[in-house]
Amino acid sequence: MAVGDYHNHETTYRRARQILRAVPEPGWEAIESSVVAAVRATPRGGWPLDVDDPDPATTSGVLRVSDLALGAALGRALRGDPDYVVTDIEHPSDDGVLQRVSIFISGRYGADLAAAAGRVRRRAAAVVADVLGPSRVPEVEVEVTDVHR
């Protein structure tokens, strides 16, 4: 993982837990939760994303927000739908410009997955428009990668 590659935190944490559990260290179980909590609480740097200035006539300059803030906002907005669970969110950027948003979901067995994907797409686009501005909304891709009960 290169510096700045923070698109899938849960995979990183899961991998760290697997490695640490494989090490026969006496007493690890007693400190595991505090170590994982400390890793999660560690500040991470994100990549800056350009934002539409809500009032460009008042002052000059550039507004930016961290891609971590965008990812957190997307995660919060996409939670709680009974028809799907988000498994991953990717939002690559190039020179401060959000290139696309890719969202991977596990759909509930028997649900209308096309409708669920449409809801995900609309919610994600609305979040990006709210965080970065309406002119900054890129293509939003939704991929159903699994089905669950």
PDB file of N, CA and C in Angstrom, residues 1-6:
ATOM      1  N   MET A   1       0.852  -1.167   0.000  1.00  0.00           N
ATOM      2  CA  MET A   1       0.000   0.000   0.000  1.00  0.00           C
ATOM      3  C   MET A   1       0.898   1.230   0.000  1.00  0.00           C
ATOM      4  N   ALA A   2       0.669   2.135  -0.913  1.00  0.00           N
ATOM      5  CA  ALA A   2       1.436   3.367  -0.996  1.00  0.00           C
ATOM      6  C   ALA A   2       0.838   4.419  -0.072  1.00  0.00           C
ATOM      7  N   VAL A   3       1.654   5.404   0.243  1.00  0.00           N
ATOM      8  CA  VAL A   3       1.163   6.511   1.062  1.00  0.00           C
ATOM      9  C   VAL A   3      -0.002   7.168   0.343  1.00  0.00           C
ATOM     10  N   GLY A   4      -1.096   7.358   1.033  1.00  0.00           N
ATOM     11  CA  GLY A   4      -2.266   7.993   0.435  1.00  0.00           C
ATOM     12  C   GLY A   4      -3.288   7.015  -0.116  1.00  0.00           C
ATOM     13  N   ASP A   5      -2.956   5.718  -0.156  1.00  0.00           N
ATOM     14  CA  ASP A   5      -3.916   4.725  -0.642  1.00  0.00           C
ATOM     15  C   ASP A   5      -4.813   4.302   0.512  1.00  0.00           C
ATOM     16  N   TYR A   6      -5.838   5.093   0.786  1.00  0.00           N
ATOM     17  CA  TYR A   6      -6.695   4.855   1.940  1.00  0.00           C
ATOM     18  C   TYR A   6      -8.122   4.583   1.522  1.00  0.00           C
TER      19      TYR A   6
END
